[in-house]
Tab-separated table of C-alpha atoms in Angstrom:
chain	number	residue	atom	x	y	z
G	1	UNK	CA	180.099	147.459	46.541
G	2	UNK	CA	181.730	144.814	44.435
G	3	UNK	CA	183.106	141.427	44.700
G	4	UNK	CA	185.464	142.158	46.366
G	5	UNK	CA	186.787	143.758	50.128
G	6	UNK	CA	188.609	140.717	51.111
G	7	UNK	CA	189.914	137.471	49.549
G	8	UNK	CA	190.184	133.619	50.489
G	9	UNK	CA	191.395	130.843	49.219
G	10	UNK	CA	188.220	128.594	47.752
G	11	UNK	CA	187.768	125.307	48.974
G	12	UNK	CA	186.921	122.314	46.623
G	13	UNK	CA	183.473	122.288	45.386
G	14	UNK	CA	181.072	119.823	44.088
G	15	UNK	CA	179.894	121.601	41.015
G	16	UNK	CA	181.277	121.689	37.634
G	17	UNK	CA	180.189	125.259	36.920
G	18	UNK	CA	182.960	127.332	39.115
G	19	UNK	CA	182.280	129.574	41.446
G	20	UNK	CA	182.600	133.516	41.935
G	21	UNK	CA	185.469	133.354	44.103
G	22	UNK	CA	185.541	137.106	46.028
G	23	UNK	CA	189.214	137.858	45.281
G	24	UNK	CA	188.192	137.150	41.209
G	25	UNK	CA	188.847	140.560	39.756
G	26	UNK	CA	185.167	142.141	38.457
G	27	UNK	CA	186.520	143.200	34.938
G	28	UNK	CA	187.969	139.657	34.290
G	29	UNK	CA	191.138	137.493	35.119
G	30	UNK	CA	193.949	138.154	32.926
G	31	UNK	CA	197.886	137.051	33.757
G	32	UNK	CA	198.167	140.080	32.099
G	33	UNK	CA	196.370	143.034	33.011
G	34	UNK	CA	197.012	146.042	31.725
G	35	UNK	CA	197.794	149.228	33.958
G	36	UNK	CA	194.538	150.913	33.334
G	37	UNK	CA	192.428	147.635	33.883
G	38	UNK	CA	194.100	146.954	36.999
G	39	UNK	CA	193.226	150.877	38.393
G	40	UNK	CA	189.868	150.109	37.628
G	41	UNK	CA	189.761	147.210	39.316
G	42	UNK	CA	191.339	148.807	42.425
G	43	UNK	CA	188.838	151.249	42.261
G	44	UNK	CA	185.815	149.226	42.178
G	45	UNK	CA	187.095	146.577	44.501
G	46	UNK	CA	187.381	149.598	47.113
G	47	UNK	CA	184.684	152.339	46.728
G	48	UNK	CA	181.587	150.671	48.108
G	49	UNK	CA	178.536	151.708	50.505
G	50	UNK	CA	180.866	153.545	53.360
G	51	UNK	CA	181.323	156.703	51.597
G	52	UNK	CA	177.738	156.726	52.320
G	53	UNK	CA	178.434	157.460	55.693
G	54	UNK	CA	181.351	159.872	55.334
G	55	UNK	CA	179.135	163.104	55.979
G	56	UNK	CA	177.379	162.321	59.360
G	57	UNK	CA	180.743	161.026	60.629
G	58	UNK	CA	182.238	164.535	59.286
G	59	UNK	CA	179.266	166.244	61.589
G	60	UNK	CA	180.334	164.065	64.181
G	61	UNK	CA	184.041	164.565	64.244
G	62	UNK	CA	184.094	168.105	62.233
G	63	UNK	CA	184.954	168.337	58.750
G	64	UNK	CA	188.576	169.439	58.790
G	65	UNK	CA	189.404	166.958	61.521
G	66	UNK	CA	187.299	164.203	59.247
G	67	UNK	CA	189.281	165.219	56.230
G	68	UNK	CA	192.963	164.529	58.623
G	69	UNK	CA	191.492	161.702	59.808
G	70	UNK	CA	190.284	160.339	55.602
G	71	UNK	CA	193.644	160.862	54.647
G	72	UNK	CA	195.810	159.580	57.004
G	73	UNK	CA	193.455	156.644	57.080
G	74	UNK	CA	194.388	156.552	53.161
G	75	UNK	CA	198.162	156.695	53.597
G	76	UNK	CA	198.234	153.663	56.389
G	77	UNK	CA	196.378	151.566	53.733
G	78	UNK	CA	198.533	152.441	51.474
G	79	UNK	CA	201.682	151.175	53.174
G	80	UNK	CA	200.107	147.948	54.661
G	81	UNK	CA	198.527	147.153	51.392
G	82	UNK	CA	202.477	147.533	50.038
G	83	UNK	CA	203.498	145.622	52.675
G	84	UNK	CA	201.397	142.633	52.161
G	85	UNK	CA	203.096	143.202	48.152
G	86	UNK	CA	206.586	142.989	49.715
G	87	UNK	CA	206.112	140.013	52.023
G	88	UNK	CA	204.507	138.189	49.297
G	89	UNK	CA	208.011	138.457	46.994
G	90	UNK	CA	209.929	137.670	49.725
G	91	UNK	CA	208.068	134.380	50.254
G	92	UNK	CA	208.282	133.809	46.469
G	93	UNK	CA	211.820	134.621	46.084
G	94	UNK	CA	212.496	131.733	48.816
G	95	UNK	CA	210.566	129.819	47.025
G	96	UNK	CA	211.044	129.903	43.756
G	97	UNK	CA	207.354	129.519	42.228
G	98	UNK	CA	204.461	131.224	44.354
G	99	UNK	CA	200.812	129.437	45.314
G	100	UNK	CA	200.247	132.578	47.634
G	101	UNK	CA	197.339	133.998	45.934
G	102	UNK	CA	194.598	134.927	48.084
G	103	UNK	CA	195.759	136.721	52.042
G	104	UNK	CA	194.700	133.689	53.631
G	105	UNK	CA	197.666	131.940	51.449
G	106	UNK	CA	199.819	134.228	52.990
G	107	UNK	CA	198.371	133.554	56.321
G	108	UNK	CA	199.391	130.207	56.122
G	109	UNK	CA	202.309	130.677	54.501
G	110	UNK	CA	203.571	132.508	57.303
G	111	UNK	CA	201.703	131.564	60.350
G	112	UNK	CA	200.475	128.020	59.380
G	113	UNK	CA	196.709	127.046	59.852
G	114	UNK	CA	196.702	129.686	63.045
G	115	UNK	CA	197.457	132.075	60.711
G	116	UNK	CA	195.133	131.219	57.759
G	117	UNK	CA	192.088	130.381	60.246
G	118	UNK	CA	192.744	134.320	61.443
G	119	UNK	CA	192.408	135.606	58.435
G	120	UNK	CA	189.085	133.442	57.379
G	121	UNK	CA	187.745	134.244	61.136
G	122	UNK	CA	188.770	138.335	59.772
G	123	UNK	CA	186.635	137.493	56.480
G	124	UNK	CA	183.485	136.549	57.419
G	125	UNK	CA	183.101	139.271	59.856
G	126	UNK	CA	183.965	141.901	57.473
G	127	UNK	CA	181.945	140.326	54.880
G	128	UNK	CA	178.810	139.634	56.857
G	129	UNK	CA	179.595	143.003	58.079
G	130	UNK	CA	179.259	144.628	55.030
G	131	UNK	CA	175.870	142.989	54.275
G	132	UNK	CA	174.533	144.027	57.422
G	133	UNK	CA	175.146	147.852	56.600
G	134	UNK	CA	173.248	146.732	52.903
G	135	UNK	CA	170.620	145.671	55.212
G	136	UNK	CA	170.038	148.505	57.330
G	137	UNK	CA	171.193	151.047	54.288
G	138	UNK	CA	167.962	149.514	52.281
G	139	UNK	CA	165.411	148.832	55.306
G	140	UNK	CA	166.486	152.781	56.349
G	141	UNK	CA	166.053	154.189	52.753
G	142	UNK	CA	162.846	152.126	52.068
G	143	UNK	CA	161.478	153.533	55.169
G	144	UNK	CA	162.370	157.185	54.308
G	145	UNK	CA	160.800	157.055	50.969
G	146	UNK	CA	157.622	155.607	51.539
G	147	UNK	CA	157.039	156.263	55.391
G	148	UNK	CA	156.306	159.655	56.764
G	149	UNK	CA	158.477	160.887	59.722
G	150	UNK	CA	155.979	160.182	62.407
G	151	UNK	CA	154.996	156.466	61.090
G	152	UNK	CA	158.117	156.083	61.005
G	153	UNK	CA	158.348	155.438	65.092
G	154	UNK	CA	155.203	153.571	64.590
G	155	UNK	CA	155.031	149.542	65.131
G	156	UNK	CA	153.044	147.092	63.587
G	157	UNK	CA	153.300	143.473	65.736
G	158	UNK	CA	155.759	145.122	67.550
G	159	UNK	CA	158.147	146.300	64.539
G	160	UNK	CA	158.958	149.389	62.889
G	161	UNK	CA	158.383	150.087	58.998
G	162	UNK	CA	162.388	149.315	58.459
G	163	UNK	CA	162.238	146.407	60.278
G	164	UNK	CA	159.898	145.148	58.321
G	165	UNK	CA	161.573	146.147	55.278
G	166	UNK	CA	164.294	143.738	56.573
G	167	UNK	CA	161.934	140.965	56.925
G	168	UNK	CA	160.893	141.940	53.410
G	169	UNK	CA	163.846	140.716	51.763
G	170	UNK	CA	164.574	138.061	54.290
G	171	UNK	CA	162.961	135.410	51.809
G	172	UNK	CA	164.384	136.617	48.926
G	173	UNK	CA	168.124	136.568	49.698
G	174	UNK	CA	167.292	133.113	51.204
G	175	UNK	CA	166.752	132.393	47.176
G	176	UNK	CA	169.140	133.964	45.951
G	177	UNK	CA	171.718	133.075	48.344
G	178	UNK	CA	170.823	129.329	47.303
G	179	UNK	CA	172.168	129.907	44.233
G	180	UNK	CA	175.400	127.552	43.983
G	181	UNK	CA	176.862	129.577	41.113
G	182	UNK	CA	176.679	133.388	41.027
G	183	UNK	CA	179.476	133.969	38.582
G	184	UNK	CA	176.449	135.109	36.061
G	185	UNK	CA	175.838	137.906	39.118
G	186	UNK	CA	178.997	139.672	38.674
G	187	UNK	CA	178.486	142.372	36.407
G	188	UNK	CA	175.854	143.659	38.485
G	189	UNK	CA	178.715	144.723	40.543
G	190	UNK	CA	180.324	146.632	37.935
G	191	UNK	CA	176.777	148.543	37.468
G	192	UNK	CA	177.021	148.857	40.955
G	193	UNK	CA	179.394	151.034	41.469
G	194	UNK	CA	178.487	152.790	37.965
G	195	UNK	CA	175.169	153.530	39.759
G	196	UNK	CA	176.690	154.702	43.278
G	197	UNK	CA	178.989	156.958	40.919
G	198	UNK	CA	175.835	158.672	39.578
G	199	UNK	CA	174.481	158.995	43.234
G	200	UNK	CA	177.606	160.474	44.083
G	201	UNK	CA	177.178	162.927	41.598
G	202	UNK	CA	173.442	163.732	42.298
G	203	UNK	CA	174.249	164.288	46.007
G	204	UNK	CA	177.713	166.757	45.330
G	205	UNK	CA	175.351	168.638	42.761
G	206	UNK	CA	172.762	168.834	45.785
G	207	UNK	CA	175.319	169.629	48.170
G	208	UNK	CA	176.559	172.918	45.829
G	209	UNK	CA	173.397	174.078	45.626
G	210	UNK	CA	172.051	174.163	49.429
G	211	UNK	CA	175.927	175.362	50.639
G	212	UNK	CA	175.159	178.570	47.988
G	213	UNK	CA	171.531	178.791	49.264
G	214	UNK	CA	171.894	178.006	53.175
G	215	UNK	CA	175.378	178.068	54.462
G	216	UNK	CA	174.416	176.349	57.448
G	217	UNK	CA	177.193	176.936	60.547
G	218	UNK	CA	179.793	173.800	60.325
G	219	UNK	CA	182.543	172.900	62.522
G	220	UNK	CA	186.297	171.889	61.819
G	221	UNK	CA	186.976	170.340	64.880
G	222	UNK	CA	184.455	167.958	66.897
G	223	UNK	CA	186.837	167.234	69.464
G	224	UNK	CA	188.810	163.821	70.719
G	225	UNK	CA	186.085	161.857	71.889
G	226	UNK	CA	184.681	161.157	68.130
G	227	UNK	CA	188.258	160.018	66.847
G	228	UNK	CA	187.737	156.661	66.913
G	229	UNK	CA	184.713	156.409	65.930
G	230	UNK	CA	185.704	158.579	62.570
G	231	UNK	CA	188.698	155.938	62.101
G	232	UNK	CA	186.548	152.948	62.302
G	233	UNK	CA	184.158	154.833	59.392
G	234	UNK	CA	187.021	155.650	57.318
G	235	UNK	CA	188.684	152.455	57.600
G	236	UNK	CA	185.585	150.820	56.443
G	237	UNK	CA	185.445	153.131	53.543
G	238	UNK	CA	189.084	152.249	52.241
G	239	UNK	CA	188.560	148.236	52.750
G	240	UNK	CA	189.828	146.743	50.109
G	241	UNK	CA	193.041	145.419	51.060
G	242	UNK	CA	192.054	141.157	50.174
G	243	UNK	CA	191.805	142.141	46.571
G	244	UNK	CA	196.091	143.241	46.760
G	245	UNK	CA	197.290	140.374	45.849
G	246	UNK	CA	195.054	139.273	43.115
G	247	UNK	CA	195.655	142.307	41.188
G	248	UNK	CA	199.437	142.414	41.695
G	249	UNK	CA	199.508	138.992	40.040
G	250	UNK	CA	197.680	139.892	37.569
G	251	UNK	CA	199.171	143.049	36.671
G	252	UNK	CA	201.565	143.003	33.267
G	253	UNK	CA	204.224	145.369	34.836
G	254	UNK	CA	204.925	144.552	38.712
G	255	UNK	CA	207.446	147.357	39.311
G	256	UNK	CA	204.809	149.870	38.247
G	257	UNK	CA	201.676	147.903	40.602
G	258	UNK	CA	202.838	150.009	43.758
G	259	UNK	CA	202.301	153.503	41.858
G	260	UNK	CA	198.932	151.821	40.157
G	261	UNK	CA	197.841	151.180	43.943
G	262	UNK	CA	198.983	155.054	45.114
G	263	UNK	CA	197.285	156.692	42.135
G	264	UNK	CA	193.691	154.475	42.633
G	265	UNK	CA	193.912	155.477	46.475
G	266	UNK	CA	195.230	159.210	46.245
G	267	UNK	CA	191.916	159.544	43.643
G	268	UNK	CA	189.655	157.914	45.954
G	269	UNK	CA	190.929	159.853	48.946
G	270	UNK	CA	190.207	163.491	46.755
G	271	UNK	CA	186.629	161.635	46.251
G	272	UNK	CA	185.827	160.694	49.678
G	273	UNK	CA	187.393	163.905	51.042
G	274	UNK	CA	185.034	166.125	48.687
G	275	UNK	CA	182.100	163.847	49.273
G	276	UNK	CA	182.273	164.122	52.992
G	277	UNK	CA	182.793	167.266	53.368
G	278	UNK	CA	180.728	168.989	51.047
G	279	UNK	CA	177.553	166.613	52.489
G	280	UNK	CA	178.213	168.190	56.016
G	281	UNK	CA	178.610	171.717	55.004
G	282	UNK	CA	175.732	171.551	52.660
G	283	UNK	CA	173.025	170.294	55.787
G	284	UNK	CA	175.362	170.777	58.836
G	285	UNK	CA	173.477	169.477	61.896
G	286	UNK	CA	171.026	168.180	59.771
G	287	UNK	CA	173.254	165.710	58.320
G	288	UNK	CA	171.679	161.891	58.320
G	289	UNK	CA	173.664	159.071	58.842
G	290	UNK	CA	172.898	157.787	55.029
G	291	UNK	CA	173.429	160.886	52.968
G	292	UNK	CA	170.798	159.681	50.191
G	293	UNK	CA	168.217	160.419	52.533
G	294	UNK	CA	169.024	164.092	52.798
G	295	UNK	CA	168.131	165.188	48.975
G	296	UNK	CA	164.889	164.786	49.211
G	297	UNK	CA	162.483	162.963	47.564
G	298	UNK	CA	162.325	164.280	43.926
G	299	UNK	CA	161.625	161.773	40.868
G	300	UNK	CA	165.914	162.159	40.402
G	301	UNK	CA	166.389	161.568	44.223
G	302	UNK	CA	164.138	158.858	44.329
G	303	UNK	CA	165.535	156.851	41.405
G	304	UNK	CA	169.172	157.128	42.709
G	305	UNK	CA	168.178	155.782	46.410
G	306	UNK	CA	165.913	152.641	44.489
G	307	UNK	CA	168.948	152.195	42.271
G	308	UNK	CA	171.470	151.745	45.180
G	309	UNK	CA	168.933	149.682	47.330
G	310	UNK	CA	168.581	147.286	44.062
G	311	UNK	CA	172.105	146.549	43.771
G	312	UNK	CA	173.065	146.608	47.225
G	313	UNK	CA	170.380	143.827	47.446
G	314	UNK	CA	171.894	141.943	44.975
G	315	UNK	CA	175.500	142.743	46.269
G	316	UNK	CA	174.597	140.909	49.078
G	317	UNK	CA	175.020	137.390	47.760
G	318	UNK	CA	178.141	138.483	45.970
G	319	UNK	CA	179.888	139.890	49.089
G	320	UNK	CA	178.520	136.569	51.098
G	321	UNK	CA	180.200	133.971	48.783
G	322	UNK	CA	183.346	134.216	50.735
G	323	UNK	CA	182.121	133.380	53.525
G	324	UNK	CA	180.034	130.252	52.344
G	325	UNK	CA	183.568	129.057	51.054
G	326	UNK	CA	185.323	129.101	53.987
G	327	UNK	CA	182.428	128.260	55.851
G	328	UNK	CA	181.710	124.867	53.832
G	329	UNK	CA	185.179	124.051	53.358
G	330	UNK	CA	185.440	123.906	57.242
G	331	UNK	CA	182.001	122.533	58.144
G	332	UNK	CA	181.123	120.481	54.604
G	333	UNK	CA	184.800	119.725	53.049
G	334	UNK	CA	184.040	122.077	50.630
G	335	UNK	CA	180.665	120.670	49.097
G	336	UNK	CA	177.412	122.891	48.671
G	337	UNK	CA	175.724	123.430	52.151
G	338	UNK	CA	171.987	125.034	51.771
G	339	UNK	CA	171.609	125.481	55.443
G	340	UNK	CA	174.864	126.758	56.119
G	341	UNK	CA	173.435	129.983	53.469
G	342	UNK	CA	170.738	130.000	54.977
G	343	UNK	CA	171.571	129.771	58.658
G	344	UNK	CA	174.077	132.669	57.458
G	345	UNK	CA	171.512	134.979	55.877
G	346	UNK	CA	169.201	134.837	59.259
G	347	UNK	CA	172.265	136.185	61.673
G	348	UNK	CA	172.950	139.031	58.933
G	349	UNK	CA	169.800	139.928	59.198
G	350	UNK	CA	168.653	139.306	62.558
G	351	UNK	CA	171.977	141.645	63.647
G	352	UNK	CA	170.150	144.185	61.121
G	353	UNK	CA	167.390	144.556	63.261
G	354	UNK	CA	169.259	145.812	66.329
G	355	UNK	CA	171.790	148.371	64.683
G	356	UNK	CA	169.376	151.136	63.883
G	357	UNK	CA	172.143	153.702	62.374
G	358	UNK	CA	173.804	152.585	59.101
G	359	UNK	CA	177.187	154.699	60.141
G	360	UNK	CA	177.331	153.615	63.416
G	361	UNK	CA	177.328	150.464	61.982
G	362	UNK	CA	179.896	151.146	60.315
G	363	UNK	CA	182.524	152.304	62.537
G	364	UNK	CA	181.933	149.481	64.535
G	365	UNK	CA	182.997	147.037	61.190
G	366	UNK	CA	185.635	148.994	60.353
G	367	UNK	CA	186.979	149.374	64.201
G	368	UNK	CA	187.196	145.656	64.585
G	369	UNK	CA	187.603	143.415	61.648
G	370	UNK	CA	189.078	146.031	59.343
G	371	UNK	CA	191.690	147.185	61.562
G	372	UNK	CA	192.855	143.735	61.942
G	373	UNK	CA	192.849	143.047	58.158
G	374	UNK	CA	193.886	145.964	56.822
G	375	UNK	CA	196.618	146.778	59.047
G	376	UNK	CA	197.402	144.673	61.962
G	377	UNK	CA	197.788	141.475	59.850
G	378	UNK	CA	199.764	142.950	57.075
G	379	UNK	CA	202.359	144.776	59.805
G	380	UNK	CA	202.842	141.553	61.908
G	381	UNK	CA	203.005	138.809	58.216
G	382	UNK	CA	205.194	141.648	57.412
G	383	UNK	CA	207.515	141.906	60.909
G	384	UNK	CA	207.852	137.920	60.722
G	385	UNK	CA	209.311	137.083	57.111
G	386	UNK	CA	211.729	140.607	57.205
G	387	UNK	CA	212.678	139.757	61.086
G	388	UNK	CA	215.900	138.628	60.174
G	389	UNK	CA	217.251	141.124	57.566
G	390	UNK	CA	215.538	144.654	58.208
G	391	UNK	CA	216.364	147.561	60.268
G	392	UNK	CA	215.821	148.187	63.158
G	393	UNK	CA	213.866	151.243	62.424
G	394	UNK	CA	211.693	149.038	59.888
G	395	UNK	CA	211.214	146.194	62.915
G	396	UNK	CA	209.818	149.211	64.839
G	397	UNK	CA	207.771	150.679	62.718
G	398	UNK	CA	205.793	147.556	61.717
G	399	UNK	CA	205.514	146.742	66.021
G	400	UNK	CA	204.066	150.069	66.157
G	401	UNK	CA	201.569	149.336	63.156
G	402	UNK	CA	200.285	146.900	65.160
G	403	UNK	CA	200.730	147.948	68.554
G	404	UNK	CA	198.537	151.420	67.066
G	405	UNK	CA	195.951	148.884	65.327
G	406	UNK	CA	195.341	146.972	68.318
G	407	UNK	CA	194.464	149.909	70.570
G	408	UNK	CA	192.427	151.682	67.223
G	409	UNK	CA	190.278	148.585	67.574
G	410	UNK	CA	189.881	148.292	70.813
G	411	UNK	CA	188.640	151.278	71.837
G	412	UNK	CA	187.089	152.285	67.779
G	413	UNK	CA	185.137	149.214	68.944
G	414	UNK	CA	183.907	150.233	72.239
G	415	UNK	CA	183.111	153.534	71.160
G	416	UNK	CA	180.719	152.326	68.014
G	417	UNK	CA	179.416	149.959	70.692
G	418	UNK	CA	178.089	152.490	72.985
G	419	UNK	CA	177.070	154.491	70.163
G	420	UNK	CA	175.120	151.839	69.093
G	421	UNK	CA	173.295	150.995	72.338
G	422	UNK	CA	173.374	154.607	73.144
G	423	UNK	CA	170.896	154.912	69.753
G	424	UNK	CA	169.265	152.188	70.890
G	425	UNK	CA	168.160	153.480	74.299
């Protein structure tokens, strides 16, 4: 969860009070961080709800070829996340003084208001993205708590039980999505991720138990038609990338900010990788696309899936505020737009109610909009500013970045689509 997955810069606003921006670091600003504060901060600004979805996409794909696919998924971050770093100094040291802080500063400090509007069009998808899968991760877990299986496929007016969970909180993120200022909001991202941590924990203790108990038959390799729908999950899962920049500038020692970055993802790689893995040989075939819903419904169980679903809900305005800033900067010059919140809250969650599968869902985010942001954009900002001075072999290599991302997204995307309507039929 957290702030933040992406960054932008804010536009002027009409309130004294400021406002959360999404690429304000969740333990604090600082000019000088120190190394430890700043690998927390990478870690919360990236672990969020996708590792949710790790195990059914490891049934999907097969957990060896899921655990390839995590890491080399990891590494690619890695490097564009660096490279976004490098193109940054570059543009300072031309410079002299830097007012790049945010990627859609570097968006226009590269490729003018083409390349800035880009990166805000990238943001709010991701972002409203992300609160879609909150959505459907609490209307889904709602549902399997306190609806049997069979009412489960039941309507009432035409609506299933999570469906109407949806509609449930429909009202109330229309208040608190009102809310102007929501700096006051932010530690309940910290407890967040403290929470999903625990949940984490409950499930891999589950996990151990039913792999000693059942040993249910698991695959290694699901074959080639599931690859790109495993990339578009896992590239969801390591989205972080808009909360780079902020971090390096706030970071005490620079030179030591790329191993900071390679130790927080390396960690979260070992996480993810044991966390997917061990939920699909734990259940196998039985795997569900929200992991949560697959220990059961103890008093433990049951506390850890309310716990998530309460600050997933109020995530949701947290992960939104990005998009309300470039949104009223563009449509309101920047001054508080009630409509424009609330217009925004009814597409999230009208696009809620026709993804039924949380992981689908989230190959198709990660496919599209994360592809672009977290790799296509930072290889071609990257390819522009070093044009003139690299090698040749660097030249290639950030063409093929982008050359790979493009055809990742295109067809990540079309697979999660037919996925999607394929669960839907």
């Amino acid at each position: 969860m957290g702030l933040g997955k992406n960054n932008i810069e804010a536009g002027s606003s009409s309130h004294s009070i400021p406002i959360a921006r999404e690429d304000t670091p969740l333990l604090g600003r600082s000019k000088q961080s120190s190394q430890f504060k700043t690998l927390a901060n990478i870690f919360i600004a990236i672990v969020g709800s996708g590792v949710l979805g790790l195990p059914y996409t490891f049934m999907k794909s097969g957990w060896l070829f899921g655990v390839c696919t995590l890491f080399s998924i990891a590494l690619l971050t890695y490097y564009c996340m660096m490279l976004l770093v490098l193109t940054r100094r570059k543009l300072e040291s031309l410079t002299g003084f830097s007012k790049i802080n945010s990627f859609g500063d570097l968006g226009y400090a590269v490729c003018g208001p083409i390349g800035r509007f880009s990166v805000d069009t990238m943001i709010i998808l991701s972002q409203a993205g992300f609160c879609v899968s909150y959505m459907i991760f609490i209307a889904n877990t709602f549902a399997h708590l306190f609806n049997s299986s069979a009412s489960q496929a039941q309507t009432f007016l035409g609506l299933t039980p999570n469906k109407w969970y949806i509609w449930g909180c429909f009202p109330l993120q229309l208040g608190i999505n009102a809310i102007p200022t929501l700096t006051h909001l932010a530690p309940l991202s910290i407890f967040a991720d403290i929470v999903q941590l625990g949940a984490m924990g409950v499930v891999l203790g589950k996990d151990a138990v039913m792999i000693a108990q059942n040993k249910p038959n698991v695959q290694a390799f699901g074959g080639w038609n599931v690859f790109f729908y495993c990339v578009g999950v896992c590239t969801y899962a390591f989205e972080g990338i808009g909360m780079v920049l902020p971090l390096e500038s706030e970071t005490r020692n620079k030179k030591s900010y790329g191993m900071i970055l390679g130790l927080a993802m390396g960690m979260i790689s070992m996480l993810y990788a044991l966390f997917g893995a061990m939920g699909y040989l734990a259940f196998g075939v039985e795997t569900r696309d929200i992991i949560t819903t697959n220990i059961g419904t103890g008093i433990l169980s049951t506390l850890v899936q309310l716990g998530l679903c309460i600050n997933l809900f109020f995530s949701f305005p947290l992960m939104m505020n990005p998009v309300y800033e470039v949104l009223e900067r563009r449509l309101t010059q920047g001054s508080y737009s009630l409509w424009v919140r609330w217009m925004v809250v009814l597409l999230v969650s009208l696009v809620a109610l026709l993804v039924p599968n949380f992981a689908d869902f989230l190959s198709l985010v990660g496919s599209s909009v994360c592809i672009a942001l977290g790799f296509v954009f930072p290889a071609l900002f990257h390819f522009l500013v070093f044009k003139d001075e690299s090698s040749l072999g660097k030249l290639v290599l950030d063409g093929a970045i982008v050359l790979i991302g493009i055809v990742l997204g295109v067809s990540g995307t079309w697979t999660s689509l037919m996925e999607i309507f394929g669960t839907k039929a």
